[in-house]
């Protein structure tokens, strides 16, 4: 009996290590080696054993990441090595001063630094004793934090056990808990559906999720962890020479670390790193609020030491704030290319995201109502990267008594035509069409834009004059413009007029995809225009296409198809196209190559067994066949996947014995989604 228990114990240890390795591959390396269904099977096996032998459950078991009971309050944790903060540098001169202090302090000419992104999350400390995750705490005031062990355990990328046979007695790993941008968007979507409050940004979402007394709530939010340092340690294996070696060591212990970290030399290296990361910022999967520079050689770090509560050997180089507070002076309404009326906040100028902002979008009437924005309010404005500045929220406490409500106008502020709001749309639109000068201007600007007909020099000011003086009414009029007409305009030298006429002439030779995009058909962006050009090959066939034919093109659904049909049903649009062709706009016509049909599951054989929870067998078959897969009745070595539902038959056993990949309904849907 005892021998049997020992065997089960051993098996459970193996099972736990295997599951944690798959966790690591999935959550840290983003490179799983088994399908989810296979992982679920391992997990269920472990759960079953632990149910049968509860005395064998260990704290580091992957089953113990979830399900703990809510706490009444968080306990206090004293950090044996304080969790210090960093000093900040807000511009290059402050970084230069930092580098000078370091060089002078060490009497060295050029310093080796480790440069890393500065995560915008919550600092935590993870304490491992004899290789097991024991306590996790917030930073708190740097000396005492809160015990959030149960919450941290739910974060799948945090190892519960270090992957070492002879683990260190003590290792405290420090880093940041955050929420990836994509998980933040998904969470807010769910909050919206549930009618609960959305989070303002990923940092607030991460903080709100981590400070839960009920770890089951934390478990339902997807949080991430990145390590950037250590605290208390009794570890003979730990590298003691450089910070970069230390990070590589933590990575070898399966802790996630920033991929963007880099060793650089001297001030020049630091400032170049800052620029590189600033340029990448928007495309990173997480929010960062700057970069951190650390003297890389640990002996040098020790030599420099600390000032008050921050190290002398490190500094945070912060990005310009992306949010700022200012006053909303008024609300104007702008008319877009498709007639959409957009309320725009006129602001007291404010420096945010590296530029001075005077206008910010309020999106639409619903958003104004939802945020309860009033004229005269103090508001928070956000400008992130290339995104149009927006009003995020109101500082209600600062609302003056004479703050005024705003109402969307019922007529277009430019042409006076009626503004209507369709039942399923968030925006009101001017019904003036191309008779509305605002829409006409936008249509012409879009037509001339770089990705459309690419007419260099035809900017907003020039188009304003051309439309206001009735020189240009439609894009086709551009091709009738002479140097004389242009040179008469305000601030237009002969040379510029000449250049513009040349650019207009050059734009005549284009591609079908650009031309389709330039027409400004609603819901037809650049990618759709390319798809349409590839599918039809010539414009006449596109103009004659009906809804059914259009919908046969991948990625074109009923809404886009309807927009295209509506556009060419308007006589004045067809006339404009004819005028453009008559003025010499042309492209290489080809017979139209129907886009090659790519069927991702071509050649794959599936067998279905058991009842799936949400799909009939016929539905599953239809979905598989739509992507080129074949569904067969019996399992053989030629079967690629067996899809298993409730109460599967012998087909399941056969699949297991042949080592065939097994999918549940979720696994099948994921495969269909991702292929
Ligand atoms: C962040 N927030 O990403 C440190 N940090 O080092 C990085 N914070 C830090 N390092 C010492 N990358 C104290 C704080």
XYZ file of C-alpha atoms and ligand atoms in Angstrom:
689
model
C 0.000 0.000 0.000
C 2.725 2.424 1.030
C 4.647 1.520 -2.035
C 1.584 2.250 -4.115
C 1.188 5.699 -2.520
C 4.843 6.452 -3.244
C 4.266 5.545 -6.866
C 1.237 7.823 -7.068
C 3.193 10.629 -5.383
C 5.910 10.255 -7.974
C 3.378 10.205 -10.796
C 1.724 13.357 -9.433
C 5.066 15.132 -9.262
C 5.713 14.224 -12.877
C 2.243 15.337 -13.887
C 2.648 18.694 -12.091
C 6.025 19.344 -13.687
C 4.633 18.469 -17.083
C 1.633 20.781 -16.644
C 3.816 23.640 -15.383
C 6.142 23.164 -18.339
C 3.160 23.497 -20.681
C 2.076 26.593 -18.730
C 5.542 28.049 -19.265
C 5.513 27.214 -22.960
C 2.048 28.742 -23.362
C 2.152 31.806 -21.111
C 5.830 32.778 -21.147
C 7.237 31.507 -24.433
C 3.949 31.905 -26.300
C 4.831 28.660 -28.020
C 2.658 25.752 -26.857
C 3.589 22.267 -28.001
C 0.295 20.512 -27.304
C -3.291 21.418 -28.162
C -5.434 22.873 -25.388
C -7.495 19.694 -25.253
C -4.403 17.667 -24.459
C -3.447 20.116 -21.719
C -6.964 19.951 -20.281
C -6.706 16.174 -20.205
C -3.493 16.295 -18.170
C -5.047 18.833 -15.837
C -8.170 16.741 -15.339
C -6.053 13.680 -14.618
C -4.213 15.591 -11.906
C -7.487 16.914 -10.460
C -8.941 13.409 -10.356
C -5.898 11.981 -8.546
C -5.945 14.849 -6.042
C -9.629 14.285 -5.430
C -8.943 10.613 -4.750
C -5.841 11.301 -2.635
C -6.379 14.718 -1.018
C -3.507 14.042 1.375
C -1.152 14.259 -1.628
C -2.167 17.805 -2.664
C 0.808 20.197 -2.501
C 0.826 24.006 -2.450
C 2.778 24.107 -5.711
C 0.244 21.997 -7.595
C -1.135 23.793 -10.669
C -4.616 22.935 -9.383
C -3.950 25.231 -6.410
C -3.647 28.346 -8.577
C -7.403 28.820 -8.351
C -10.251 28.174 -5.972
C -8.895 29.653 -2.732
C -11.500 31.218 -0.415
C -11.820 35.012 -0.195
C -9.792 36.802 2.493
C -11.161 39.243 5.084
C -8.123 41.504 4.739
C -4.590 41.361 3.399
C -1.831 40.593 5.889
C 1.218 42.843 6.087
C 4.574 41.675 4.772
C 7.886 43.255 5.718
C 10.367 43.302 2.848
C 13.684 41.993 4.116
C 15.382 43.972 1.372
C 13.438 47.222 0.805
C 11.712 47.699 -2.547
C 13.140 50.999 -3.663
C 11.736 53.398 -6.173
C 13.631 54.981 -9.025
C 14.529 58.597 -9.612
C 13.114 60.058 -12.812
C 14.636 61.899 -15.745
C 12.225 63.857 -17.926
C 14.576 64.956 -20.693
C 17.940 64.267 -22.303
C 19.721 66.818 -20.116
C 18.634 64.985 -16.963
C 19.888 61.707 -18.416
C 23.174 63.400 -19.273
C 23.472 64.623 -15.680
C 22.783 61.091 -14.412
C 25.468 59.615 -16.661
C 27.921 62.303 -15.518
C 27.247 61.550 -11.840
C 27.763 57.830 -12.476
C 30.996 58.367 -14.409
C 32.361 60.720 -11.776
C 31.285 58.436 -8.935
C 33.112 55.504 -10.496
C 35.928 57.454 -12.144
C 35.221 55.584 -15.385
C 34.962 57.218 -18.854
C 32.239 55.165 -20.424
C 29.667 53.126 -18.521
C 28.047 49.863 -19.566
C 24.294 50.099 -18.903
C 21.418 47.695 -19.099
C 18.493 49.536 -20.685
C 14.974 48.131 -20.324
C 11.370 49.168 -20.823
C 9.623 50.675 -17.814
C 6.459 48.677 -17.312
C 3.421 50.660 -16.247
C 1.978 48.192 -13.764
C 2.307 47.298 -10.093
C 5.595 46.357 -8.467
C 5.527 43.050 -6.585
C 8.009 40.801 -4.840
C 7.837 37.002 -5.129
C 9.574 35.017 -2.398
C 10.718 31.456 -3.150
C 11.880 29.268 -0.272
C 13.645 26.056 -1.228
C 12.318 26.505 -4.747
C 8.655 26.913 -3.789
C 6.642 30.116 -4.210
C 5.850 31.060 -0.615
C 4.840 34.710 -0.393
C 3.997 37.421 -2.867
C 3.620 41.028 -1.798
C 2.894 44.477 -3.147
C 5.553 47.151 -2.879
C 3.528 49.164 -0.363
C 5.721 51.934 1.037
C 8.849 50.025 0.008
C 9.373 48.547 3.470
C 6.022 46.925 4.177
C 3.559 45.666 1.581
C 0.419 43.553 1.453
C 0.396 39.778 1.210
C -1.263 39.007 -2.133
C 0.138 35.469 -2.497
C -3.215 33.902 -3.405
C -3.818 36.465 -6.132
C -0.332 36.134 -7.572
C -0.681 32.358 -7.703
C -3.479 32.756 -10.235
C -1.039 34.389 -12.695
C -0.039 31.522 -14.938
C 3.320 32.954 -15.977
C 4.535 33.050 -12.348
C 6.262 29.736 -11.541
C 4.895 27.988 -8.457
C 8.101 25.994 -8.238
C 11.547 26.776 -9.614
C 12.617 24.262 -12.267
C 15.731 23.183 -10.355
C 16.612 19.932 -8.597
C 18.649 21.718 -5.924
C 16.860 25.057 -5.600
C 18.264 28.045 -3.682
C 17.261 28.405 -0.021
C 15.887 31.900 -0.669
C 15.209 33.835 -3.834
C 13.058 36.953 -4.045
C 12.175 37.942 -7.573
C 10.954 41.469 -8.188
C 9.002 42.738 -11.106
C 5.792 44.217 -12.355
C 2.294 42.813 -12.689
C 0.386 44.262 -15.624
C -2.376 43.558 -18.055
C -1.539 43.163 -21.749
C -3.311 45.649 -23.992
C -5.304 42.920 -25.726
C -6.509 41.441 -22.436
C -7.460 44.926 -21.247
C -9.615 45.523 -24.327
C -11.264 42.136 -23.869
C -11.916 42.793 -20.171
C -13.527 46.160 -20.890
C -15.711 44.567 -23.534
C -16.875 42.029 -20.939
C -17.468 44.773 -18.376
C -19.601 46.601 -20.928
C -21.672 43.488 -21.672
C -22.164 42.900 -17.945
C -23.149 46.544 -17.476
C -20.198 47.067 -15.148
C -17.792 49.967 -15.068
C -15.007 49.948 -17.657
C -11.394 50.470 -16.546
C -9.677 53.669 -17.684
C -6.409 51.985 -18.668
C -4.529 48.653 -18.353
C -2.746 49.832 -15.216
C -6.004 50.493 -13.361
C -7.378 47.190 -14.608
C -4.292 45.353 -13.318
C -4.433 47.167 -9.971
C -8.161 46.530 -9.610
C -7.670 42.868 -10.398
C -4.738 42.346 -8.063
C -6.211 44.115 -5.045
C -9.115 41.709 -4.767
C -9.737 39.923 -1.519
C -11.371 37.175 -3.544
C -8.647 35.442 -5.580
C -11.313 33.945 -7.839
C -11.908 37.404 -9.294
C -8.189 37.823 -9.910
C -8.169 34.401 -11.563
C -10.852 35.514 -14.001
C -8.670 38.414 -15.226
C -5.678 37.663 -17.342
C -2.642 39.272 -15.728
C 1.001 39.088 -16.726
C 4.242 39.350 -14.774
C 7.703 40.527 -15.864
C 10.782 40.227 -13.672
C 13.330 43.062 -13.493
C 15.386 42.433 -10.388
C 15.904 40.515 -7.146
C 15.523 41.216 -3.454
C 16.600 38.904 -0.640
C 18.632 35.925 -1.933
C 20.623 32.986 -0.659
C 21.535 31.416 -3.937
C 25.001 30.186 -4.810
C 24.093 29.717 -8.463
C 22.913 33.280 -9.022
C 25.222 35.358 -11.269
C 26.908 38.162 -9.369
C 28.735 39.993 -12.139
C 26.162 41.873 -14.208
C 22.490 42.760 -14.114
C 22.049 41.348 -17.647
C 23.436 37.946 -16.518
C 21.087 38.046 -13.556
C 18.131 38.619 -15.890
C 19.248 35.736 -18.119
C 19.375 33.567 -14.984
C 15.811 34.558 -14.005
C 14.726 33.752 -17.540
C 16.336 30.302 -17.205
C 14.202 29.837 -14.077
C 11.154 30.411 -16.326
C 10.402 33.988 -15.228
C 9.182 36.230 -18.040
C 11.597 39.098 -18.722
C 11.382 42.007 -21.169
C 12.506 40.938 -24.631
C 13.438 44.551 -25.373
C 16.182 44.793 -22.726
C 19.577 45.648 -24.113
C 23.130 46.298 -22.933
C 24.291 49.694 -24.267
C 27.401 51.835 -23.875
C 27.487 55.392 -22.524
C 25.081 58.306 -22.825
C 24.768 57.920 -26.595
C 23.686 54.296 -26.148
C 21.057 55.353 -23.596
C 19.534 58.069 -25.757
C 19.481 55.856 -28.833
C 17.742 53.147 -26.825
C 15.134 55.671 -25.648
C 14.364 56.672 -29.245
C 14.145 53.059 -30.412
C 11.705 52.098 -27.673
C 9.690 55.328 -28.047
C 9.187 54.461 -31.722
C 8.066 50.942 -30.815
C 5.884 51.951 -27.903
C 2.489 51.699 -29.603
C 3.234 48.284 -31.064
C 4.398 46.746 -27.770
C 1.893 44.305 -26.236
C 1.922 46.223 -22.937
C 1.852 49.836 -21.752
C 5.160 51.363 -20.738
C 5.724 54.844 -19.358
C 9.406 55.168 -20.128
C 12.632 53.201 -20.036
C 14.969 52.312 -17.152
C 18.747 52.527 -17.262
C 20.801 50.494 -14.777
C 24.564 50.366 -14.416
C 25.161 46.818 -15.630
C 28.182 45.795 -13.524
C 26.970 44.814 -10.056
C 30.261 45.737 -8.326
C 29.826 49.244 -9.772
C 26.194 49.334 -8.565
C 27.409 48.524 -5.044
C 30.093 51.163 -5.237
C 27.526 53.826 -6.156
C 25.012 52.812 -3.504
C 21.809 54.690 -2.706
C 20.549 58.192 -2.014
C 17.621 58.277 0.363
C 15.193 55.751 -1.096
C 16.501 55.346 -4.629
C 19.573 53.743 -6.152
C 22.276 56.027 -7.565
C 23.017 53.420 -10.235
C 19.617 53.497 -11.959
C 17.177 56.028 -13.372
C 13.799 55.983 -15.116
C 13.695 58.060 -18.303
C 10.011 58.865 -18.569
C 8.020 59.441 -21.749
C 6.057 62.705 -21.882
C 2.747 62.235 -20.053
C 0.001 60.962 -22.320
C -2.754 62.453 -20.217
C -3.198 65.999 -19.005
C -5.854 68.114 -17.327
C -7.243 71.191 -19.044
C -10.397 73.227 -19.535
C -12.992 72.533 -22.216
C -13.850 75.935 -23.678
C -16.411 74.944 -26.285
C -17.692 72.137 -28.481
C -17.707 72.442 -32.290
C -19.101 69.995 -34.795
C -16.957 68.797 -37.707
C -18.274 67.162 -40.856
C -16.320 64.196 -42.222
C -15.988 62.721 -45.698
C -19.014 60.495 -45.315
C -21.025 63.227 -43.619
C -20.441 61.989 -40.073
C -20.850 64.824 -37.576
C -18.144 64.664 -34.938
C -18.251 66.831 -31.827
C -14.808 68.303 -31.168
C -13.717 69.846 -27.876
C -11.930 73.190 -28.080
C -9.442 73.185 -25.244
C -7.275 75.558 -23.353
C -3.917 74.617 -24.956
C -2.163 71.896 -22.975
C 1.122 70.025 -23.443
C 0.442 66.294 -23.659
C 2.163 63.342 -25.345
C 4.962 65.645 -26.488
C 2.834 68.271 -28.312
C 0.484 71.140 -27.528
C -3.100 70.051 -27.969
C -5.956 72.507 -28.584
C -8.673 70.169 -29.912
C -9.763 66.701 -28.884
C -12.442 64.446 -30.264
C -15.557 63.683 -28.257
C -16.529 60.930 -30.778
C -20.335 61.245 -30.772
C -23.380 62.298 -28.770
C -23.593 59.020 -26.835
C -20.005 59.376 -25.656
C -20.645 62.949 -24.501
C -23.620 61.717 -22.531
C -21.807 58.668 -21.145
C -18.875 60.780 -19.929
C -21.238 63.619 -18.941
C -19.054 66.244 -20.595
C -20.234 69.848 -20.334
C -18.916 73.091 -21.760
C -16.759 74.766 -19.087
C -15.727 71.454 -17.501
C -12.202 70.556 -16.477
C -11.338 67.432 -18.456
C -8.631 64.799 -18.797
C -7.227 64.696 -22.313
C -5.248 61.818 -23.704
C -2.921 61.739 -26.663
C -1.182 58.421 -27.304
C 1.230 58.191 -30.218
C -0.377 59.042 -33.529
C -3.878 58.644 -32.186
C -6.192 61.672 -32.362
C -6.357 63.336 -28.924
C -9.530 62.494 -27.034
C -11.389 63.645 -23.957
C -11.165 60.724 -21.547
C -13.204 61.954 -18.609
C -14.430 64.928 -16.609
C -13.056 66.080 -13.260
C -16.553 66.484 -11.825
C -15.349 68.142 -8.598
C -14.114 71.068 -10.660
C -17.369 71.646 -12.561
C -18.283 75.350 -12.464
C -21.926 76.239 -11.711
C -22.361 77.720 -15.176
C -21.202 74.572 -17.057
C -23.488 74.033 -20.068
C -24.935 70.874 -21.589
C -24.300 70.345 -25.287
C -26.804 69.098 -27.855
C -25.910 67.744 -31.295
C -27.399 70.038 -33.965
C -30.273 68.719 -36.054
C -28.814 70.336 -39.177
C -25.367 70.173 -40.739
C -23.400 73.185 -39.433
C -21.731 73.576 -42.845
C -24.466 73.149 -45.478
C -27.610 73.290 -43.359
C -28.973 69.987 -44.661
C -30.822 67.811 -42.181
C -28.640 65.644 -39.939
C -30.006 62.153 -39.321
C -29.012 59.333 -37.088
C -29.783 55.829 -38.330
C -31.119 53.480 -35.670
C -28.043 51.239 -35.546
C -25.436 53.990 -35.806
C -23.648 55.976 -33.133
C -23.146 59.062 -35.300
C -25.438 61.603 -36.929
C -24.787 62.310 -40.574
C -25.304 65.302 -42.810
C -27.651 64.304 -45.638
C -26.207 66.907 -48.010
C -23.868 64.396 -49.737
C -21.466 66.009 -52.190
C -23.598 69.150 -52.174
C -22.210 69.782 -48.704
C -18.918 71.695 -49.082
C -17.464 69.971 -46.018
C -18.054 66.519 -47.471
C -16.831 67.665 -50.856
C -13.582 68.958 -49.375
C -13.014 65.771 -47.449
C -13.806 63.637 -50.497
C -11.271 65.557 -52.568
C -8.621 65.372 -49.849
C -9.197 61.638 -49.557
C -9.033 61.225 -53.344
C -5.665 63.032 -53.427
C -4.218 61.346 -50.320
C -0.984 59.408 -50.429
C -2.491 55.926 -50.403
C -5.152 56.907 -52.918
C -4.204 58.959 -56.025
C -1.137 60.367 -54.261
C -1.308 63.980 -55.463
C 1.556 65.665 -53.694
C 0.923 69.219 -52.464
C -2.875 69.159 -52.562
C -3.422 69.923 -48.880
C -6.257 71.162 -46.725
C -5.707 74.918 -47.215
C -5.590 74.602 -50.999
C -8.672 72.373 -51.159
C -10.536 74.837 -48.910
C -9.875 77.631 -51.388
C -10.629 75.526 -54.452
C -13.990 74.399 -53.082
C -14.961 77.725 -51.489
C -14.304 79.563 -54.770
C -16.221 76.882 -56.700
C -13.176 76.113 -58.859
C -13.378 72.426 -57.929
C -16.615 70.584 -57.193
C -15.626 66.949 -57.814
C -12.329 65.052 -58.022
C -12.662 65.074 -61.825
C -12.409 68.894 -61.772
C -8.838 68.544 -60.491
C -7.775 67.250 -63.899
C -9.033 70.444 -65.552
C -6.979 72.739 -63.326
C -4.501 74.935 -65.106
C -1.479 76.758 -63.717
C -3.230 80.107 -64.157
C -6.243 79.176 -62.013
C -3.965 77.919 -59.259
C -1.510 80.799 -59.382
C -4.384 83.230 -58.728
C -5.017 81.692 -55.327
C -3.775 83.138 -52.088
C -0.222 82.252 -51.079
C 0.416 80.303 -54.271
C 3.654 80.942 -56.126
C 3.984 80.047 -59.828
C 6.438 77.345 -58.915
C 4.087 75.603 -56.494
C 1.222 75.907 -58.987
C 3.436 74.278 -61.568
C 4.380 71.470 -59.180
C 0.773 70.753 -58.310
C -0.295 70.580 -61.934
C 2.580 68.171 -62.547
C 1.573 66.044 -59.551
C -2.035 65.935 -60.778
C -0.853 64.889 -64.223
C 1.404 62.178 -62.765
C -1.482 60.777 -60.710
C -3.374 59.860 -63.893
C -1.399 56.663 -64.178
C -2.503 54.631 -61.217
C -3.666 51.169 -60.178
C -7.205 49.868 -60.008
C -6.877 49.281 -56.251
C -5.825 52.895 -55.614
C -8.610 54.193 -57.818
C -11.262 52.140 -56.005
C -9.914 53.319 -52.646
C -9.791 56.935 -53.878
C -13.515 56.876 -54.708
C -14.193 56.967 -50.983
C -16.913 54.322 -50.953
C -18.177 53.922 -47.403
C -16.624 50.970 -45.565
C -14.120 50.364 -48.368
C -10.651 50.876 -46.976
C -7.352 50.175 -48.623
C -7.347 46.430 -47.942
C -10.885 45.962 -49.287
C -10.018 48.025 -52.356
C -7.097 45.692 -53.027
C -9.312 42.626 -52.612
C -11.869 44.081 -55.011
C -9.231 44.948 -57.610
C -7.713 41.456 -57.389
C -11.098 39.790 -57.664
C -12.658 41.786 -60.483
C -9.582 42.902 -62.409
C -11.533 45.688 -64.108
C -13.775 48.478 -62.954
C -16.799 47.689 -65.126
C -17.157 44.265 -63.594
C -16.991 45.757 -60.106
C -19.610 48.382 -61.015
C -21.939 45.674 -62.308
C -21.485 43.280 -59.368
C -24.458 42.466 -57.164
C -24.522 41.827 -53.418
C -24.218 38.052 -53.792
C -21.157 38.212 -55.997
C -19.464 40.740 -53.725
C -20.076 38.614 -50.665
C -18.271 35.701 -52.239
C -15.016 37.584 -51.741
C -13.288 36.638 -48.500
C -13.605 39.382 -45.852
C -16.513 41.123 -47.605
C -19.696 40.851 -45.594
C -23.220 42.162 -46.186
C -22.516 45.688 -44.886
C -19.531 46.344 -47.137
C -21.268 44.695 -50.111
C -24.302 46.930 -49.594
C -22.123 50.074 -49.419
C -20.521 49.193 -52.767
C -23.834 48.487 -54.469
C -25.329 51.696 -53.040
C -22.373 53.725 -54.257
C -22.619 52.589 -57.867
C -26.409 52.858 -57.806
C -26.004 56.647 -57.557
C -25.929 58.162 -61.030
C -23.684 61.036 -59.944
C -21.022 58.617 -58.677
C -20.985 56.730 -61.997
C -20.798 60.055 -63.809
C -17.799 61.094 -61.683
C -16.068 57.801 -62.532
C -16.705 58.372 -66.260
C -15.388 61.924 -66.072
C -12.233 60.709 -64.382
C -11.659 58.075 -67.038
C -12.363 60.660 -69.745
C -9.787 63.027 -68.260
C -7.124 60.368 -68.696
C -7.041 58.514 -65.372
C -6.026 54.971 -66.264
C -4.516 51.759 -64.947
C -3.427 48.443 -66.363
C -6.543 46.382 -66.862
C -6.301 42.656 -66.529
C -8.843 39.935 -66.939
C -9.308 39.588 -63.201
C -7.771 36.744 -61.370
C -10.181 35.275 -58.976
C -8.189 35.189 -55.744
C -6.752 31.709 -55.266
C -8.959 29.905 -52.802
C -6.935 29.003 -49.765
C -8.405 26.230 -47.683
C -6.394 25.877 -44.501
C -7.629 22.392 -43.593
C -7.114 20.930 -47.083
C -5.843 17.356 -46.781
C -6.743 17.010 -43.081
C -9.029 14.187 -41.958
C -11.298 14.484 -38.923
C -13.373 11.961 -37.029
C -16.228 13.116 -34.771
C -17.294 11.116 -31.720
C -19.659 11.902 -28.840
C -22.069 14.830 -28.529
C -20.519 18.305 -28.681
C -21.953 20.846 -26.221
C -22.947 23.618 -28.641
C -22.905 22.179 -32.153
C -24.634 19.363 -33.923
C -22.481 16.865 -35.736
C -23.676 18.275 -39.065
C -22.696 21.794 -38.063
C -19.223 20.645 -37.048
C -18.889 18.766 -40.340
C -19.986 21.792 -42.328
C -17.451 24.035 -40.581
C -14.601 21.581 -41.154
C -15.518 21.058 -44.797
C -15.861 24.794 -45.404
C -12.143 25.030 -44.645
C -11.242 22.093 -46.879
C -11.111 19.329 -44.241
C -12.672 15.891 -44.666
C -14.828 14.132 -42.080
C -14.523 10.383 -41.953
C -16.487 7.762 -40.011
C -13.632 5.687 -38.617
C -10.297 6.294 -36.939
C -7.143 5.080 -38.665
C -3.504 6.080 -38.804
C -4.533 8.515 -41.561
C -6.793 10.467 -39.202
C -5.354 13.852 -38.241
C -7.814 14.909 -35.534
C -10.475 13.238 -33.438
C -13.091 15.664 -32.106
C -14.472 14.359 -28.844
C -17.765 15.280 -27.188
C -19.674 13.822 -24.248
C -19.702 10.045 -23.894
C -17.347 9.218 -26.729
C -17.229 5.665 -28.018
C -14.411 3.332 -28.927
C -13.190 5.832 -31.519
C -11.779 7.862 -28.682
C -9.835 4.910 -27.252
C -8.506 4.067 -30.677
C -7.388 7.653 -31.220
C -5.536 7.606 -27.894
C -3.819 4.324 -28.756
C -2.752 5.684 -32.166
C -1.501 8.948 -30.609
C -3.843 11.078 -32.733
C -4.463 14.692 -31.694
C -7.677 14.947 -29.735
C -9.778 18.098 -29.734
C -12.822 19.085 -27.730
C -15.323 21.599 -29.123
C -13.228 24.552 -27.940
C -10.118 23.068 -29.505
C -11.954 22.546 -32.788
C -13.239 26.132 -32.786
C -9.756 27.444 -32.081
C -8.333 25.387 -34.930
C -11.042 26.668 -37.269
C -10.400 30.222 -36.100
C -6.643 30.077 -36.418
C -6.229 28.127 -39.598
C 9.811 48.825 -14.325
N 8.796 49.434 -13.694
O 9.659 48.329 -15.424
C 12.569 48.800 -12.124
N 11.083 48.740 -13.644
O 14.444 48.646 -10.633
C 12.240 48.249 -14.165
N 11.302 49.088 -12.384
C 13.202 48.998 -10.850
N 13.167 48.285 -13.213
C 14.740 48.974 -9.351
N 12.389 47.799 -15.420
C 13.634 49.513 -8.782
C 12.646 49.532 -9.735
